[in-house]
Amino acid sequence: MERRQLLKGMLAAPLAHAAISNPCLASNFLATEDIMTINQKRFTAALEKRPELIGVVGVDSNYRPQKLLLEGKLPADLTGSFYRNGPGLHQRAGQRYTHLFEGDGMVHQFHIGNGTVHHQGKFIRTDKFKQEEKAGKFLYSGPDSKLQNSQSIANPDSINTANTNVIPVNGELWALWEAGSATALNSQSLDTLGRVNIGKNTQYEQSLKGLPFSAHPKLEKDGTIWNFGYAQSGHIVLYHLSSAGALKNVALINSGFKGGMVHDFLITKNHILLVLPSLKRDLSTEGLFSSIQFHPQQPMEVLVISKNTLKITKRYELDPGFVFHFGNAWEDQQENIHFDMSLYPNSTVLHHMASMMRGEVNIPVSPAQTVLFSLMSNGKTKSHKIDGISEFPRVYSHLTGYRNRDLFTLSSVESDVWSDSVRRINLDTDSQDLYTYGKDFLVEEHVLVDQNQNAKGGYLIGTALHIPSKRTCLNIFRAQHVADGPICRAWLNNAIPLGFHGNFLPS
């Protein structure tokens, strides 16, 4: 019991203190000018000349249910709901957030069944959202946006926007942020149910509330959930949950990493992998995202953690780089670990998202590329690059943690603003099966649906915003024939804001 009490104290104290003392979360920022008002004016002027900015305009109300117009044939064996989350509200009362990551979360549901597709979208009614909706204006500074006379920010959940991912858990949906609690939603109505208390009905009770819970949990084939949470102090919480979302184990490690962002992670059959990018924070710069700087002489570090003990067993160093997202990891019989990432040569993409929010889209960005890594049991590392721009990697979900042949990613062929293509990469041969929507489309993450779990078929589905018509469409591909293009498109009669991540729940 002493060990449990010690862990409770470790989790409740340093992590909460690190979050509250983080400069980006301090209340009542001092500012000489209203940068959020300036941002709104800049963006409005730019939008008149750059229609491709439509995806980051944002909206101020929910989307009522609508039946979508079908183009092509809807597969009879594809039934269920595709859920997608992302920042939906970027501006209030003449003020606009300064970074894309700050907008209030909005979950979209595309329900497929009986030969039809229906759509609805709702804002996630966090405490922050409800207070600001009632006031008719922003009340809190964001991680980057400095609001004059901001209300006091007691902890990260005070500004939790629940805007990054959504996963089905035990009949509910969990909308995920990064720095705070998950938010539970009704999977049918999309109504907000409230924050998830990971420690409920355990010895930790209330002590885990508000701790960071990343937007990229990994689900094993049986539904077991693994996740982590990164705090600015360098501490990382590790979570092991049942398929029903009940806590099975939790631990705390001190990574020593104070670069400001660890966005994603990996699991294998036996291990957790945390990759720490080549970042440091410039604490003289206001704002979390603005302060994150790439350090080209700083190697990336990989922490290999035992799933059984939740302790670090090995450390590896990789060449300097920056990463948001990983596809998959697995280990061979010789205990070598293999994984992929969409690797950036620097972190300009992070700051490009601030440029877009003020209407700038012609700033050069160093794109990511799929790179395969091997961590050898003898301590050495190997890497192999695959041609083409790469982001939002996905694999068949039942192969998470096990060897996969296929890797699905977004790419870009014609556009320098956003992704415009989807592709399947055969990791055994490096061959690519590519479909390009074209520069008139802003293409979002596509997810795999393989209800037979045989990794030989299934569907690849995702949304894309058509700039000229200002409409969003849901696109359905045969996963093993991406280059053939969508076999069906379901068109909304309007555009919805560009989102980040989502998942499919079969019915």
mmCIF file of C-alpha atoms in Angstrom, residues 39-407:
data_model
loop_
_atom_site.group_PDB
_atom_site.id
_atom_site.type_symbol
_atom_site.label_atom_id
_atom_site.label_comp_id
_atom_site.label_asym_id
_atom_site.label_seq_id
_atom_site.Cartn_x
_atom_site.Cartn_y
_atom_site.Cartn_z
ATOM 1 C CA ASN A 39 -5.177 37.979 -36.282
ATOM 2 C CA GLN A 40 -8.882 38.100 -37.172
ATOM 3 C CA LYS A 41 -8.418 41.147 -39.397
ATOM 4 C CA ARG A 42 -5.413 39.653 -41.181
ATOM 5 C CA PHE A 43 -7.207 36.383 -41.828
ATOM 6 C CA THR A 44 -10.409 38.025 -43.088
ATOM 7 C CA ALA A 45 -8.431 40.111 -45.583
ATOM 8 C CA ALA A 46 -6.438 37.084 -46.769
ATOM 9 C CA LEU A 47 -9.533 34.888 -47.191
ATOM 10 C CA GLU A 48 -10.844 37.136 -49.962
ATOM 11 C CA LYS A 49 -7.765 36.352 -52.050
ATOM 12 C CA ARG A 50 -6.999 32.792 -50.943
ATOM 13 C CA PRO A 51 -10.016 30.465 -51.110
ATOM 14 C CA GLU A 52 -7.862 27.530 -49.940
ATOM 15 C CA LEU A 53 -8.092 29.022 -46.435
ATOM 16 C CA ILE A 54 -11.728 27.895 -46.255
ATOM 17 C CA GLY A 55 -10.751 24.845 -44.206
ATOM 18 C CA VAL A 56 -9.568 26.943 -41.268
ATOM 19 C CA VAL A 57 -12.343 29.559 -41.185
ATOM 20 C CA GLY A 58 -14.257 27.703 -38.475
ATOM 21 C CA VAL A 59 -17.971 27.721 -37.698
ATOM 22 C CA ASP A 60 -20.118 28.953 -34.815
ATOM 23 C CA SER A 61 -22.955 26.414 -34.701
ATOM 24 C CA ASN A 62 -23.629 22.688 -34.880
ATOM 25 C CA TYR A 63 -24.463 20.827 -38.088
ATOM 26 C CA ARG A 64 -27.959 19.399 -38.130
ATOM 27 C CA PRO A 65 -28.354 15.823 -39.379
ATOM 28 C CA GLN A 66 -28.475 15.611 -43.170
ATOM 29 C CA LYS A 67 -28.654 12.834 -45.718
ATOM 30 C CA LEU A 68 -25.723 13.046 -48.108
ATOM 31 C CA LEU A 69 -25.780 12.885 -51.882
ATOM 32 C CA LEU A 70 -24.089 9.687 -53.103
ATOM 33 C CA GLU A 71 -21.793 9.493 -56.110
ATOM 34 C CA GLY A 72 -20.907 5.906 -57.031
ATOM 35 C CA LYS A 73 -22.016 2.750 -55.227
ATOM 36 C CA LEU A 74 -21.995 2.389 -51.453
ATOM 37 C CA PRO A 75 -20.629 -1.043 -50.409
ATOM 38 C CA ALA A 76 -23.343 -3.187 -48.851
ATOM 39 C CA ASP A 77 -20.954 -4.691 -46.287
ATOM 40 C CA LEU A 78 -19.781 -1.313 -44.955
ATOM 41 C CA THR A 79 -21.992 -0.343 -42.029
ATOM 42 C CA GLY A 80 -21.255 1.783 -39.004
ATOM 43 C CA SER A 81 -20.128 5.274 -38.123
ATOM 44 C CA PHE A 82 -17.008 7.191 -39.025
ATOM 45 C CA TYR A 83 -16.220 9.744 -36.323
ATOM 46 C CA ARG A 84 -13.848 12.646 -36.860
ATOM 47 C CA ASN A 85 -12.607 15.312 -34.475
ATOM 48 C CA GLY A 86 -10.831 18.611 -34.952
ATOM 49 C CA PRO A 87 -10.870 22.305 -34.066
ATOM 50 C CA GLY A 88 -14.200 23.711 -35.241
ATOM 51 C CA LEU A 89 -14.402 27.160 -33.674
ATOM 52 C CA HIS A 90 -11.468 29.514 -34.224
ATOM 53 C CA GLN A 91 -12.959 32.935 -33.582
ATOM 54 C CA ARG A 92 -15.413 34.802 -31.366
ATOM 55 C CA ALA A 93 -16.426 38.460 -31.148
ATOM 56 C CA GLY A 94 -13.822 39.689 -33.613
ATOM 57 C CA GLN A 95 -10.953 37.725 -32.107
ATOM 58 C CA ARG A 96 -9.170 34.745 -33.635
ATOM 59 C CA TYR A 97 -6.833 32.143 -32.178
ATOM 60 C CA THR A 98 -3.210 32.353 -33.290
ATOM 61 C CA HIS A 99 -2.572 28.603 -33.718
ATOM 62 C CA LEU A 100 -4.598 25.872 -35.412
ATOM 63 C CA PHE A 101 -4.255 23.587 -32.385
ATOM 64 C CA GLU A 102 -6.264 25.956 -30.161
ATOM 65 C CA GLY A 103 -9.764 25.836 -31.670
ATOM 66 C CA ASP A 104 -12.670 24.290 -29.753
ATOM 67 C CA GLY A 105 -13.292 20.671 -30.654
ATOM 68 C CA MET A 106 -16.093 19.532 -32.942
ATOM 69 C CA VAL A 107 -16.969 15.875 -33.558
ATOM 70 C CA HIS A 108 -18.517 14.747 -36.845
ATOM 71 C CA GLN A 109 -20.387 11.508 -37.408
ATOM 72 C CA PHE A 110 -20.875 9.944 -40.833
ATOM 73 C CA HIS A 111 -23.320 7.099 -40.311
ATOM 74 C CA ILE A 112 -23.327 4.484 -43.090
ATOM 75 C CA GLY A 113 -26.185 1.995 -43.369
ATOM 76 C CA ASN A 114 -29.203 0.942 -45.399
ATOM 77 C CA GLY A 115 -27.654 2.318 -48.568
ATOM 78 C CA THR A 116 -27.361 5.862 -47.172
ATOM 79 C CA VAL A 117 -24.880 8.135 -45.450
ATOM 80 C CA HIS A 118 -26.017 10.679 -42.882
ATOM 81 C CA HIS A 119 -23.902 13.404 -41.293
ATOM 82 C CA GLN A 120 -24.127 15.426 -38.116
ATOM 83 C CA GLY A 121 -21.582 17.537 -36.275
ATOM 84 C CA LYS A 122 -21.560 18.965 -32.761
ATOM 85 C CA PHE A 123 -19.265 21.056 -30.663
ATOM 86 C CA ILE A 124 -17.828 19.318 -27.626
ATOM 87 C CA ARG A 125 -19.311 21.222 -24.737
ATOM 88 C CA THR A 126 -16.324 21.454 -22.433
ATOM 89 C CA ASP A 127 -16.483 23.745 -19.425
ATOM 90 C CA LYS A 128 -14.435 26.288 -21.373
ATOM 91 C CA PHE A 129 -16.763 26.133 -24.374
ATOM 92 C CA LYS A 130 -19.915 26.567 -22.279
ATOM 93 C CA GLN A 131 -18.541 29.545 -20.386
ATOM 94 C CA GLU A 132 -17.386 31.315 -23.541
ATOM 95 C CA GLU A 133 -20.597 30.510 -25.409
ATOM 96 C CA LYS A 134 -22.595 32.123 -22.616
ATOM 97 C CA ALA A 135 -20.314 35.164 -22.568
ATOM 98 C CA GLY A 136 -20.291 35.473 -26.364
ATOM 99 C CA LYS A 137 -16.517 35.950 -26.368
ATOM 100 C CA PHE A 138 -13.251 34.251 -25.490
ATOM 101 C CA LEU A 139 -12.516 34.221 -21.774
ATOM 102 C CA TYR A 140 -9.264 32.264 -21.614
ATOM 103 C CA SER A 141 -5.852 32.563 -23.197
ATOM 104 C CA GLY A 142 -4.815 29.489 -25.159
ATOM 105 C CA PRO A 143 -1.455 27.725 -25.217
ATOM 106 C CA ASP A 144 -0.299 30.338 -27.759
ATOM 107 C CA SER A 145 -3.020 33.003 -27.949
ATOM 108 C CA LYS A 146 -2.650 35.783 -25.414
ATOM 109 C CA LEU A 147 -6.018 37.171 -24.364
ATOM 110 C CA GLN A 148 -5.998 40.454 -22.501
ATOM 111 C CA ASN A 149 -7.612 40.072 -19.075
ATOM 112 C CA SER A 150 -7.804 36.302 -19.404
ATOM 113 C CA GLN A 151 -9.680 34.518 -16.676
ATOM 114 C CA SER A 152 -7.511 32.552 -14.290
ATOM 115 C CA ILE A 153 -6.357 29.179 -15.635
ATOM 116 C CA ALA A 154 -6.188 26.814 -12.671
ATOM 117 C CA ASN A 155 -4.983 23.741 -14.584
ATOM 118 C CA PRO A 156 -4.865 22.430 -18.174
ATOM 119 C CA ASP A 157 -8.488 21.261 -18.077
ATOM 120 C CA SER A 158 -9.502 24.917 -17.694
ATOM 121 C CA ILE A 159 -8.646 25.323 -21.395
ATOM 122 C CA ASN A 160 -9.237 21.728 -22.500
ATOM 123 C CA THR A 161 -10.707 21.958 -26.017
ATOM 124 C CA ALA A 162 -11.046 18.179 -26.637
ATOM 125 C CA ASN A 163 -10.141 18.870 -30.265
ATOM 126 C CA THR A 164 -7.675 16.254 -31.543
ATOM 127 C CA ASN A 165 -9.027 12.693 -31.736
ATOM 128 C CA VAL A 166 -12.058 10.569 -30.899
ATOM 129 C CA ILE A 167 -12.162 6.854 -30.039
ATOM 130 C CA PRO A 168 -15.044 4.506 -29.128
ATOM 131 C CA VAL A 169 -14.810 3.171 -25.564
ATOM 132 C CA ASN A 170 -17.429 0.936 -23.926
ATOM 133 C CA GLY A 171 -20.387 2.346 -25.865
ATOM 134 C CA GLU A 172 -19.249 5.965 -25.513
ATOM 135 C CA LEU A 173 -16.901 8.168 -27.462
ATOM 136 C CA TRP A 174 -13.862 9.727 -25.851
ATOM 137 C CA ALA A 175 -12.834 13.052 -27.352
ATOM 138 C CA LEU A 176 -9.138 13.534 -26.740
ATOM 139 C CA TRP A 177 -6.910 16.523 -26.303
ATOM 140 C CA GLU A 178 -3.309 16.215 -25.175
ATOM 141 C CA ALA A 179 -2.624 18.111 -22.001
ATOM 142 C CA GLY A 180 -5.655 17.078 -19.950
ATOM 143 C CA SER A 181 -8.588 14.715 -19.460
ATOM 144 C CA ALA A 182 -10.549 12.822 -22.070
ATOM 145 C CA THR A 183 -14.146 14.001 -22.575
ATOM 146 C CA ALA A 184 -16.965 11.445 -22.871
ATOM 147 C CA LEU A 185 -19.664 11.810 -25.560
ATOM 148 C CA ASN A 186 -22.834 9.927 -26.434
ATOM 149 C CA SER A 187 -21.952 7.899 -29.535
ATOM 150 C CA GLN A 188 -25.400 8.374 -31.099
ATOM 151 C CA SER A 189 -26.375 11.948 -30.291
ATOM 152 C CA LEU A 190 -22.811 13.313 -29.891
ATOM 153 C CA ASP A 191 -23.980 15.056 -26.721
ATOM 154 C CA THR A 192 -21.220 15.781 -24.211
ATOM 155 C CA LEU A 193 -21.365 13.658 -21.059
ATOM 156 C CA GLY A 194 -18.434 15.137 -19.146
ATOM 157 C CA ARG A 195 -14.775 14.607 -18.353
ATOM 158 C CA VAL A 196 -13.480 11.072 -17.923
ATOM 159 C CA ASN A 197 -11.922 10.293 -14.541
ATOM 160 C CA ILE A 198 -9.332 7.615 -15.340
ATOM 161 C CA GLY A 199 -8.839 6.813 -11.643
ATOM 162 C CA LYS A 200 -12.527 6.226 -10.893
ATOM 163 C CA ASN A 201 -13.199 3.101 -8.810
ATOM 164 C CA THR A 202 -9.475 2.513 -8.248
ATOM 165 C CA GLN A 203 -7.075 3.278 -5.407
ATOM 166 C CA TYR A 204 -6.208 6.510 -7.210
ATOM 167 C CA GLU A 205 -9.749 7.882 -6.993
ATOM 168 C CA GLN A 206 -9.513 11.616 -7.807
ATOM 169 C CA SER A 207 -5.699 11.921 -7.999
ATOM 170 C CA LEU A 208 -5.495 11.213 -11.743
ATOM 171 C CA LYS A 209 -8.089 13.818 -12.731
ATOM 172 C CA GLY A 210 -6.722 16.447 -15.065
ATOM 173 C CA LEU A 211 -3.448 14.705 -15.801
ATOM 174 C CA PRO A 212 -2.301 14.682 -19.449
ATOM 175 C CA PHE A 213 -3.859 11.905 -21.522
ATOM 176 C CA SER A 214 -2.606 11.966 -25.103
ATOM 177 C CA ALA A 215 -4.761 12.064 -28.223
ATOM 178 C CA HIS A 216 -3.114 8.918 -29.650
ATOM 179 C CA PRO A 217 -3.947 5.899 -27.485
ATOM 180 C CA LYS A 218 -3.080 2.520 -28.981
ATOM 181 C CA LEU A 219 -5.691 -0.234 -28.991
ATOM 182 C CA GLU A 220 -4.684 -3.879 -29.170
ATOM 183 C CA LYS A 221 -6.739 -6.437 -31.066
ATOM 184 C CA ASP A 222 -8.740 -7.333 -27.924
ATOM 185 C CA GLY A 223 -9.484 -3.665 -27.241
ATOM 186 C CA THR A 224 -6.882 -3.165 -24.509
ATOM 187 C CA ILE A 225 -5.912 0.514 -24.392
ATOM 188 C CA TRP A 226 -2.418 1.929 -23.844
ATOM 189 C CA ASN A 227 -1.695 5.630 -23.574
ATOM 190 C CA PHE A 228 0.700 8.213 -22.209
ATOM 191 C CA GLY A 229 0.597 11.819 -21.072
ATOM 192 C CA TYR A 230 3.460 14.291 -21.374
ATOM 193 C CA ALA A 231 3.996 17.192 -18.945
ATOM 194 C CA GLN A 232 6.302 20.159 -19.439
ATOM 195 C CA SER A 233 8.381 19.020 -16.455
ATOM 196 C CA GLY A 234 9.563 16.051 -18.522
ATOM 197 C CA HIS A 235 7.456 13.574 -16.557
ATOM 198 C CA ILE A 236 5.402 11.109 -18.595
ATOM 199 C CA VAL A 237 2.399 9.173 -17.283
ATOM 200 C CA LEU A 238 1.848 5.684 -18.700
ATOM 201 C CA TYR A 239 -1.674 4.241 -18.753
ATOM 202 C CA HIS A 240 -2.909 0.677 -19.221
ATOM 203 C CA LEU A 241 -6.710 0.405 -19.561
ATOM 204 C CA SER A 242 -9.118 -2.404 -20.288
ATOM 205 C CA SER A 243 -11.247 -2.355 -23.437
ATOM 206 C CA ALA A 244 -14.007 -0.849 -21.280
ATOM 207 C CA GLY A 245 -11.753 2.042 -20.249
ATOM 208 C CA ALA A 246 -11.113 0.766 -16.711
ATOM 209 C CA LEU A 247 -7.656 1.492 -15.320
ATOM 210 C CA LYS A 248 -5.452 -1.599 -14.970
ATOM 211 C CA ASN A 249 -2.107 0.037 -14.286
ATOM 212 C CA VAL A 250 -0.482 3.459 -14.237
ATOM 213 C CA ALA A 251 3.077 4.644 -13.725
ATOM 214 C CA LEU A 252 5.234 7.739 -13.943
ATOM 215 C CA ILE A 253 8.642 8.093 -15.576
ATOM 216 C CA ASN A 254 10.932 11.098 -15.734
ATOM 217 C CA SER A 255 12.093 11.322 -19.329
ATOM 218 C CA GLY A 256 14.119 14.456 -18.746
ATOM 219 C CA PHE A 257 12.710 15.824 -22.024
ATOM 220 C CA LYS A 258 11.601 19.462 -21.847
ATOM 221 C CA GLY A 259 11.108 20.148 -25.545
ATOM 222 C CA GLY A 260 7.436 21.027 -25.153
ATOM 223 C CA MET A 261 5.750 18.337 -27.252
ATOM 224 C CA VAL A 262 5.533 14.550 -27.461
ATOM 225 C CA HIS A 263 2.481 13.966 -29.622
ATOM 226 C CA ASP A 264 2.347 10.229 -30.384
ATOM 227 C CA PHE A 265 3.921 6.923 -29.350
ATOM 228 C CA LEU A 266 4.066 3.231 -30.294
ATOM 229 C CA ILE A 267 3.507 -0.218 -28.834
ATOM 230 C CA THR A 268 4.734 -3.687 -29.723
ATOM 231 C CA LYS A 269 3.671 -7.008 -28.250
ATOM 232 C CA ASN A 270 5.914 -6.467 -25.238
ATOM 233 C CA HIS A 271 6.986 -2.841 -25.220
ATOM 234 C CA ILE A 272 6.023 0.825 -25.303
ATOM 235 C CA LEU A 273 8.153 3.167 -27.417
ATOM 236 C CA LEU A 274 8.445 6.875 -26.681
ATOM 237 C CA VAL A 275 10.343 8.890 -29.294
ATOM 238 C CA LEU A 276 11.557 12.268 -28.024
ATOM 239 C CA PRO A 277 12.084 14.702 -30.935
ATOM 240 C CA SER A 278 14.929 17.209 -31.342
ATOM 241 C CA LEU A 279 13.155 20.078 -29.607
ATOM 242 C CA LYS A 280 13.898 22.587 -26.892
ATOM 243 C CA ARG A 281 11.827 25.451 -25.565
ATOM 244 C CA ASP A 282 12.943 29.047 -25.732
ATOM 245 C CA LEU A 283 11.395 30.274 -22.483
ATOM 246 C CA SER A 284 11.988 33.882 -23.479
ATOM 247 C CA THR A 285 9.301 33.444 -26.158
ATOM 248 C CA GLU A 286 5.666 33.705 -25.035
ATOM 249 C CA GLY A 287 3.346 30.848 -25.867
ATOM 250 C CA LEU A 288 3.863 27.103 -25.829
ATOM 251 C CA PHE A 289 3.941 26.365 -29.558
ATOM 252 C CA SER A 290 5.830 29.558 -30.378
ATOM 253 C CA SER A 291 8.525 28.679 -27.855
ATOM 254 C CA ILE A 292 9.205 25.218 -29.280
ATOM 255 C CA GLN A 293 12.396 25.303 -31.326
ATOM 256 C CA PHE A 294 14.130 22.653 -33.414
ATOM 257 C CA HIS A 295 17.714 21.829 -32.433
ATOM 258 C CA PRO A 296 19.585 20.226 -35.345
ATOM 259 C CA GLN A 297 22.416 18.969 -33.118
ATOM 260 C CA GLN A 298 20.112 17.206 -30.662
ATOM 261 C CA PRO A 299 19.537 13.501 -31.441
ATOM 262 C CA MET A 300 16.071 12.044 -31.120
ATOM 263 C CA GLU A 301 15.918 9.638 -28.205
ATOM 264 C CA VAL A 302 13.864 6.441 -28.079
ATOM 265 C CA LEU A 303 12.766 5.095 -24.705
ATOM 266 C CA VAL A 304 11.910 1.385 -24.745
ATOM 267 C CA ILE A 305 9.552 0.572 -21.870
ATOM 268 C CA SER A 306 8.374 -2.824 -20.662
ATOM 269 C CA LYS A 307 4.595 -3.256 -20.754
ATOM 270 C CA ASN A 308 4.839 -5.538 -17.721
ATOM 271 C CA THR A 309 6.773 -3.227 -15.422
ATOM 272 C CA LEU A 310 6.158 0.169 -17.084
ATOM 273 C CA LYS A 311 9.864 0.881 -16.601
ATOM 274 C CA ILE A 312 12.497 1.954 -19.137
ATOM 275 C CA THR A 313 14.585 -1.004 -20.256
ATOM 276 C CA LYS A 314 16.656 0.548 -23.081
ATOM 277 C CA ARG A 315 17.481 3.886 -24.688
ATOM 278 C CA TYR A 316 18.491 4.515 -28.299
ATOM 279 C CA GLU A 317 19.600 7.613 -30.182
ATOM 280 C CA LEU A 318 18.479 8.503 -33.716
ATOM 281 C CA ASP A 319 19.548 11.300 -36.021
ATOM 282 C CA PRO A 320 17.952 14.699 -35.270
ATOM 283 C CA GLY A 321 14.387 15.119 -36.490
ATOM 284 C CA PHE A 322 10.808 16.012 -35.623
ATOM 285 C CA VAL A 323 7.736 13.801 -35.695
ATOM 286 C CA PHE A 324 4.027 14.126 -35.063
ATOM 287 C CA HIS A 325 2.783 10.658 -36.045
ATOM 288 C CA PHE A 326 3.781 7.008 -36.205
ATOM 289 C CA GLY A 327 2.174 4.108 -38.033
ATOM 290 C CA ASN A 328 3.139 0.915 -36.222
ATOM 291 C CA ALA A 329 5.866 -0.982 -34.374
ATOM 292 C CA TRP A 330 6.652 -4.657 -33.970
ATOM 293 C CA GLU A 331 9.442 -6.898 -32.700
ATOM 294 C CA ASP A 332 11.031 -9.922 -34.353
ATOM 295 C CA GLN A 333 12.226 -13.206 -32.851
ATOM 296 C CA GLN A 334 15.701 -11.762 -32.322
ATOM 297 C CA GLU A 335 14.158 -9.017 -30.126
ATOM 298 C CA ASN A 336 14.880 -6.295 -32.674
ATOM 299 C CA ILE A 337 12.187 -3.605 -32.786
ATOM 300 C CA HIS A 338 10.955 -2.128 -36.074
ATOM 301 C CA PHE A 339 8.744 0.927 -36.557
ATOM 302 C CA ASP A 340 7.875 3.724 -38.966
ATOM 303 C CA MET A 341 7.322 7.441 -38.604
ATOM 304 C CA SER A 342 6.437 10.429 -40.758
ATOM 305 C CA LEU A 343 9.736 12.190 -40.154
ATOM 306 C CA TYR A 344 10.265 15.937 -40.601
ATOM 307 C CA PRO A 345 13.781 17.372 -41.010
ATOM 308 C CA ASN A 346 12.779 20.253 -38.704
ATOM 309 C CA SER A 347 9.740 21.703 -36.927
ATOM 310 C CA THR A 348 8.660 24.392 -39.416
ATOM 311 C CA VAL A 349 5.318 22.598 -39.879
ATOM 312 C CA LEU A 350 4.379 23.421 -36.282
ATOM 313 C CA HIS A 351 4.818 27.137 -36.897
ATOM 314 C CA HIS A 352 3.171 26.924 -40.336
ATOM 315 C CA MET A 353 -0.075 26.159 -38.508
ATOM 316 C CA ALA A 354 0.181 29.564 -36.867
ATOM 317 C CA SER A 355 0.845 31.187 -40.247
ATOM 318 C CA MET A 356 -2.337 29.650 -41.693
ATOM 319 C CA MET A 357 -4.368 31.095 -38.847
ATOM 320 C CA ARG A 358 -3.372 34.608 -39.907
ATOM 321 C CA GLY A 359 -3.977 33.872 -43.591
ATOM 322 C CA GLU A 360 -0.482 32.995 -44.806
ATOM 323 C CA VAL A 361 -0.212 29.831 -46.897
ATOM 324 C CA ASN A 362 2.811 30.493 -49.080
ATOM 325 C CA ILE A 363 5.457 29.950 -46.392
ATOM 326 C CA PRO A 364 7.863 27.097 -47.266
ATOM 327 C CA VAL A 365 7.443 24.005 -45.096
ATOM 328 C CA SER A 366 9.845 21.078 -44.946
ATOM 329 C CA PRO A 367 7.598 18.048 -45.566
ATOM 330 C CA ALA A 368 7.674 14.719 -43.754
ATOM 331 C CA GLN A 369 8.817 11.470 -45.317
ATOM 332 C CA THR A 370 8.098 7.881 -44.270
ATOM 333 C CA VAL A 371 11.175 6.436 -42.597
ATOM 334 C CA LEU A 372 11.491 2.865 -41.328
ATOM 335 C CA PHE A 373 13.656 2.348 -38.250
ATOM 336 C CA SER A 374 15.084 -0.748 -36.617
ATOM 337 C CA LEU A 375 16.337 -0.798 -33.039
ATOM 338 C CA MET A 376 18.707 -3.735 -32.922
ATOM 339 C CA SER A 377 19.063 -5.795 -29.764
ATOM 340 C CA ASN A 378 22.815 -5.093 -29.816
ATOM 341 C CA GLY A 379 22.171 -1.370 -29.372
ATOM 342 C CA LYS A 380 22.656 -0.302 -32.994
ATOM 343 C CA THR A 381 20.019 1.307 -35.209
ATOM 344 C CA LYS A 382 19.114 1.170 -38.889
ATOM 345 C CA SER A 383 16.877 3.364 -41.055
ATOM 346 C CA HIS A 384 15.356 3.319 -44.524
ATOM 347 C CA LYS A 385 13.565 6.185 -46.285
ATOM 348 C CA ILE A 386 10.598 5.759 -48.620
ATOM 349 C CA ASP A 387 10.014 8.308 -51.388
ATOM 350 C CA GLY A 388 7.155 10.771 -51.189
ATOM 351 C CA ILE A 389 5.601 13.204 -48.742
ATOM 352 C CA SER A 390 3.994 11.409 -45.817
ATOM 353 C CA GLU A 391 1.607 12.203 -42.951
ATOM 354 C CA PHE A 392 -1.225 10.648 -40.902
ATOM 355 C CA PRO A 393 0.027 7.029 -41.201
ATOM 356 C CA ARG A 394 -2.450 4.231 -40.449
ATOM 357 C CA VAL A 395 -2.320 0.434 -40.384
ATOM 358 C CA TYR A 396 -4.957 -2.261 -40.073
ATOM 359 C CA SER A 397 -6.019 -1.882 -36.436
ATOM 360 C CA HIS A 398 -5.806 -5.578 -35.541
ATOM 361 C CA LEU A 399 -2.104 -5.514 -36.491
ATOM 362 C CA THR A 400 -1.225 -2.784 -34.004
ATOM 363 C CA GLY A 401 1.977 -3.969 -32.321
ATOM 364 C CA TYR A 402 2.542 -6.752 -34.849
ATOM 365 C CA ARG A 403 4.242 -6.908 -38.218
ATOM 366 C CA ASN A 404 2.338 -5.119 -40.968
ATOM 367 C CA ARG A 405 2.968 -5.164 -44.695
ATOM 368 C CA ASP A 406 0.773 -2.225 -45.639
ATOM 369 C CA LEU A 407 1.096 1.362 -44.451
#
